[in-house]
Structure formats: structure tokens, C-alpha cells
Coordinates of C-alpha atoms in Angstrom, one line a residue:
M1 CA -35.4 16.1 77.7
P2 CA -36.3 13.9 74.8
A3 CA -35.7 10.3 74.8
Q4 CA -32.1 9.2 73.7
Q5 CA -33.4 5.6 72.7
L6 CA -36.5 3.6 72.5
T7 CA -36.8 -0.1 73.6
T8 CA -38.7 -2.0 70.9
V9 CA -39.7 -5.7 71.2
A10 CA -41.4 -7.8 68.4
Y11 CA -44.9 -8.6 69.6
T12 CA -44.7 -12.0 68.0
S13 CA -41.6 -12.9 70.1
L14 CA -43.7 -13.0 73.2
S15 CA -45.5 -16.0 74.8
D16 CA -49.2 -15.9 75.9
A17 CA -47.9 -15.8 79.5
D18 CA -45.7 -12.9 78.5
L19 CA -48.6 -11.0 76.9
D20 CA -50.9 -11.6 79.7
A21 CA -48.3 -10.2 82.2
L22 CA -48.3 -6.9 80.3
K23 CA -51.8 -6.1 81.7
T24 CA -50.8 -6.4 85.2
D25 CA -47.1 -5.7 85.7
G26 CA -47.6 -1.9 86.4
K27 CA -45.5 -0.8 83.7
V28 CA -46.0 1.3 80.4
H29 CA -46.4 -0.6 77.1
L30 CA -47.0 1.0 73.7
F31 CA -48.3 -1.2 70.9
N32 CA -47.3 0.3 67.6
N33 CA -46.3 -0.2 63.9
I34 CA -43.4 1.9 62.7
G35 CA -44.9 2.4 59.3
C36 CA -48.2 3.7 60.6
P37 CA -48.7 7.5 60.6
F38 CA -51.4 7.2 63.3
G39 CA -49.0 5.2 65.4
H40 CA -46.2 7.7 64.8
R41 CA -48.3 10.4 66.6
A42 CA -47.9 8.4 69.8
L43 CA -44.4 7.2 69.3
W44 CA -43.2 10.6 68.5
T45 CA -44.8 12.0 71.7
A46 CA -43.5 9.2 73.7
A47 CA -40.0 10.2 72.6
E48 CA -40.6 13.9 73.1
V49 CA -41.6 13.5 76.7
D50 CA -39.3 10.6 77.5
A51 CA -42.0 8.3 78.6
P52 CA -40.7 5.2 80.3
L53 CA -42.2 2.7 78.1
T54 CA -41.5 -0.4 76.0
V55 CA -42.7 -0.5 72.3
Y56 CA -44.1 -3.6 70.9
E57 CA -44.0 -3.7 67.1
I58 CA -47.3 -5.1 65.6
G59 CA -48.2 -6.1 62.1
L60 CA -51.2 -4.5 60.4
Y61 CA -54.2 -5.9 58.6
A62 CA -53.6 -9.6 57.8
E63 CA -50.4 -9.5 59.6
M64 CA -51.9 -8.4 62.9
P65 CA -51.7 -11.3 65.5
P66 CA -55.1 -12.5 66.6
S67 CA -54.0 -12.5 70.2
Y68 CA -53.5 -8.7 69.9
V69 CA -57.1 -8.3 69.1
E70 CA -58.3 -10.9 71.7
K71 CA -56.1 -9.7 74.6
F72 CA -55.7 -6.0 74.0
N73 CA -57.4 -4.1 71.2
R74 CA -60.8 -5.2 69.9
Y75 CA -60.7 -2.2 67.4
H76 CA -57.9 -3.9 65.5
T77 CA -55.8 -0.6 65.5
V78 CA -52.5 0.8 66.6
P79 CA -51.4 2.7 68.7
F80 CA -52.6 1.2 71.8
L81 CA -51.3 1.9 75.3
V82 CA -51.4 0.1 78.6
H83 CA -50.4 2.4 81.2
E84 CA -49.9 0.7 84.5
G85 CA -52.9 -1.7 83.5
Y86 CA -55.1 1.2 82.1
P87 CA -55.9 1.0 78.4
V88 CA -55.7 3.9 76.1
Y89 CA -57.0 3.7 72.5
E90 CA -56.5 5.9 69.4
S91 CA -53.6 7.9 68.3
A92 CA -54.5 11.4 69.3
I93 CA -55.8 10.2 72.6
V94 CA -52.6 8.2 73.3
A95 CA -50.4 11.2 72.4
Q96 CA -52.4 13.5 74.8
F97 CA -52.4 11.0 77.5
L98 CA -48.5 10.7 77.4
D99 CA -48.1 14.3 77.2
A100 CA -50.3 14.9 80.3
K101 CA -48.6 12.1 82.2
Y102 CA -44.9 12.9 81.6
N103 CA -44.8 16.5 80.3
G104 CA -47.4 18.5 82.1
G105 CA -49.6 18.7 79.0
K106 CA -47.2 21.2 77.4
L107 CA -47.4 19.9 73.9
H108 CA -51.3 20.2 74.1
N109 CA -51.1 23.5 75.8
R110 CA -53.2 22.4 78.9
D111 CA -52.7 25.8 80.6
S112 CA -53.7 27.9 77.6
P113 CA -57.2 27.3 76.2
E114 CA -56.6 29.7 73.3
R115 CA -53.4 28.0 72.1
A116 CA -54.9 24.8 72.6
A117 CA -58.0 25.7 70.5
L118 CA -55.7 26.9 67.7
A119 CA -53.7 23.7 67.7
Q120 CA -56.9 21.6 67.7
L121 CA -58.3 23.8 64.8
A122 CA -55.3 22.8 62.6
Q123 CA -55.5 19.1 63.7
A124 CA -59.3 19.0 62.9
K125 CA -58.9 20.5 59.4
F126 CA -56.2 18.1 58.4
E127 CA -57.5 15.1 56.5
A128 CA -55.3 12.2 55.3
G129 CA -58.0 10.9 52.8
P130 CA -57.0 13.1 49.8
F131 CA -53.3 11.9 50.1
Y132 CA -54.4 8.2 50.1
A133 CA -56.8 8.9 47.2
L134 CA -53.9 10.1 45.1
L135 CA -51.7 7.3 46.0
R136 CA -54.3 4.7 45.3
N137 CA -55.5 6.3 41.9
Q138 CA -54.7 4.3 38.8
D139 CA -56.5 6.6 36.3
P140 CA -54.3 9.3 34.9
A141 CA -57.3 11.4 34.0
K142 CA -58.1 11.8 37.6
K143 CA -54.7 13.0 38.7
D144 CA -55.1 16.7 38.4
E145 CA -58.4 16.5 40.3
L146 CA -56.9 14.5 43.2
E147 CA -53.9 16.7 43.3
A148 CA -56.2 19.8 43.5
K149 CA -57.9 18.2 46.5
I150 CA -54.7 17.9 48.4
E151 CA -53.6 21.4 47.5
A152 CA -56.9 22.7 48.7
A153 CA -56.7 21.0 52.0
L154 CA -53.1 22.0 52.5
G155 CA -54.0 25.6 51.4
D156 CA -56.5 25.7 54.4
L157 CA -53.8 24.6 56.7
E158 CA -51.3 27.3 55.4
K159 CA -54.0 29.9 56.0
I160 CA -54.4 28.6 59.6
Y161 CA -50.6 29.0 60.1
R162 CA -50.6 32.4 58.3
D163 CA -53.7 34.2 59.6
H164 CA -55.0 32.5 62.6
A165 CA -51.7 32.0 64.1
A166 CA -50.3 35.4 62.8
D167 CA -49.2 36.5 66.3
F168 CA -46.8 33.6 66.4
R169 CA -45.2 33.9 63.1
A170 CA -42.2 36.0 64.1
D171 CA -41.4 33.6 66.9
G172 CA -40.6 30.5 65.0
P173 CA -41.7 28.0 62.5
Y174 CA -44.3 25.9 64.3
L175 CA -48.0 26.8 64.5
L176 CA -47.3 28.4 67.9
G177 CA -44.0 30.0 67.0
A178 CA -41.1 28.5 68.8
D179 CA -43.1 25.9 70.5
L180 CA -43.9 22.4 69.0
S181 CA -47.5 21.7 69.6
S182 CA -50.2 18.9 69.2
A183 CA -50.8 20.5 65.7
E184 CA -47.5 19.3 64.3
I185 CA -47.6 16.0 66.5
N186 CA -50.8 15.0 64.7
I187 CA -50.1 16.3 61.3
V188 CA -46.3 15.9 60.4
P189 CA -46.4 12.1 60.6
F190 CA -48.6 12.1 57.7
L191 CA -46.6 14.8 55.8
F192 CA -43.5 13.0 56.3
R193 CA -44.7 9.8 54.7
F194 CA -46.6 11.4 51.8
K195 CA -43.8 13.9 51.1
H196 CA -41.6 10.9 50.1
V197 CA -44.2 8.5 48.9
L198 CA -46.2 10.8 46.6
S199 CA -43.1 12.3 45.2
H200 CA -42.0 8.8 44.4
Y201 CA -45.0 7.3 43.0
R202 CA -47.0 10.3 41.7
D203 CA -44.4 12.9 40.9
F204 CA -46.2 15.1 43.3
D205 CA -44.5 17.4 45.9
I206 CA -46.9 18.1 48.7
T207 CA -45.2 21.1 50.3
K208 CA -44.5 23.0 47.1
G209 CA -46.3 26.3 47.4
F210 CA -46.9 26.2 51.1
P211 CA -43.9 28.1 52.8
L212 CA -45.3 28.1 56.3
L213 CA -46.2 24.4 56.3
T214 CA -42.9 23.7 54.8
A215 CA -41.0 25.5 57.5
A216 CA -43.0 23.8 60.3
Y217 CA -42.4 20.4 58.6
E218 CA -38.7 20.9 58.2
A219 CA -38.3 22.2 61.8
A220 CA -40.3 19.1 63.1
I221 CA -38.4 16.5 61.2
A222 CA -35.1 17.8 62.2
R223 CA -35.9 17.3 66.0
P224 CA -34.0 14.5 67.7
A225 CA -37.2 12.9 69.0
F226 CA -38.6 12.8 65.4
K227 CA -35.5 11.2 63.9
L228 CA -35.6 8.6 66.8
T229 CA -39.0 7.4 65.6
V230 CA -38.8 7.2 61.8
R231 CA -37.1 5.0 59.2
D232 CA -35.3 6.1 56.1
P233 CA -37.7 7.3 53.3
E234 CA -37.1 4.2 51.3
Y235 CA -38.7 2.2 54.0
Y236 CA -42.0 4.1 53.6
I237 CA -41.7 4.0 49.9
N238 CA -41.5 0.2 50.0
A239 CA -44.1 -0.1 52.7
Y240 CA -46.6 2.1 50.7
A241 CA -46.0 0.2 47.3
K242 CA -49.2 -1.9 48.1
Y243 CA -51.4 1.2 47.8
A244 CA -49.6 2.8 44.9
N245 CA -49.6 -0.4 42.8
P246 CA -52.2 -2.8 44.0

């Protein structure tokens, strides 16, 4: 069963002694940022598999506490997991780790190499760069070119859903039919943010013209675990303003 609630603590509310204890208390701690799509991969997975963890909300970039880098993650990134004293870095790895620990690896299709390979293909072909490029762009003359790059990238994903995953299309909206997989876990957090942010700032609808991706996206964001791990669209519109209007 998916989690019904998540326990979240502000990282900055903890003392140095509290922080040091997180490394040795034998519990599960996820350091994250609610606005970050990479962090969302891990947070959504944690909710789907009902992992018994506490979430520590971390600021990013200049707002990242020096103690976090010194004590926990020298890479200056989120998410970061401490699982009973064991450190796990990087979003896709944290998501896979939690799935393996608390869900038998079902989201990552541990027992089906073929299904796992298909999900990994979709994940590997997804690139966030074109979305950020359009959002950051301040030159109207480049808008069409940047939109075309996004459409090309999403068109390739649509083809994977349509052709590579053809055997699953009659079974449901996800890449693997009725079953949510690591493909959606790793891709939808980005689509969710840029669906709202690019529509607001650049008048561009990322899902238009991609019916299979749209179906998977809409099914994913309707899941209770997904809803538990996001804020309202306005939150992301405000959070991404610094990219759109530097």
C-alpha cells in the first residue's frame, strides 16, 4: 500500500548533535528538496513503497547548508539517503534502492530483464536539458528552435511507448501497460514541472501531440502517492521564476 502521509522535518531546525545522530541511529533518512525533479524521483518512490523514513527538507544552491555538504553529501546534491547508516547517492539510485528494499524491486522489474530493459531505455532517452534551455531562453528568435528540440525528444519517447512497448498498449497507460515502472518514476517528475512552468512562462504545452505520453502522465499524476509528494502548480511556477526571468 502507498504511504498515507510523509514525515518532513526542516533540515535547518536540527542541531549539530541531531545531525550527527542521523548517521548512527539505525533509521532511514531522506534528504530532499520538494521543488527538485531529481529529488522527486526518490520521494515519489518512497511514497509508492511506503518506506519507513523521515524526509529532511534542504535548500538548494546558495541556500544549501554547509553542514549538509560537510556531514552528508560532498556532491552538493539531493536526494541523498541514509539507510541504517548506509549512504545512497543520486536520484535514480536512491529510487531503485528504496524499491528493492521495500517493494521487492517491482517498480524496476527486478524479475523481468526484458521489462527492465524497456523501462531503462525510456529513462535513458529522456533528457531534461532541452526543457531548461527553453525556460532559460531570453531570445525570441530562438524559441522555435528550442521548442523543436523538446518535440524531437518527446517524439522519441512517444515512439518507445508506441513501438517498443507495443505489446503493452492494450493493457494500460503506462509504458508497461497497467504497471507503473521506473520509466515513469524517472520521467514524470520532470514532465509535471515543465508542463506547468513552460505553459506559464513560454506558452508551450509539452504534452500536445503526444497521446501516449499524455496518457501515462495523467495516470501517474493521479496516483495517491504522486499527489502526496507534490505541491500545487503555482509553487513550481514561482520556484522556477529565477530560470525564466533571471
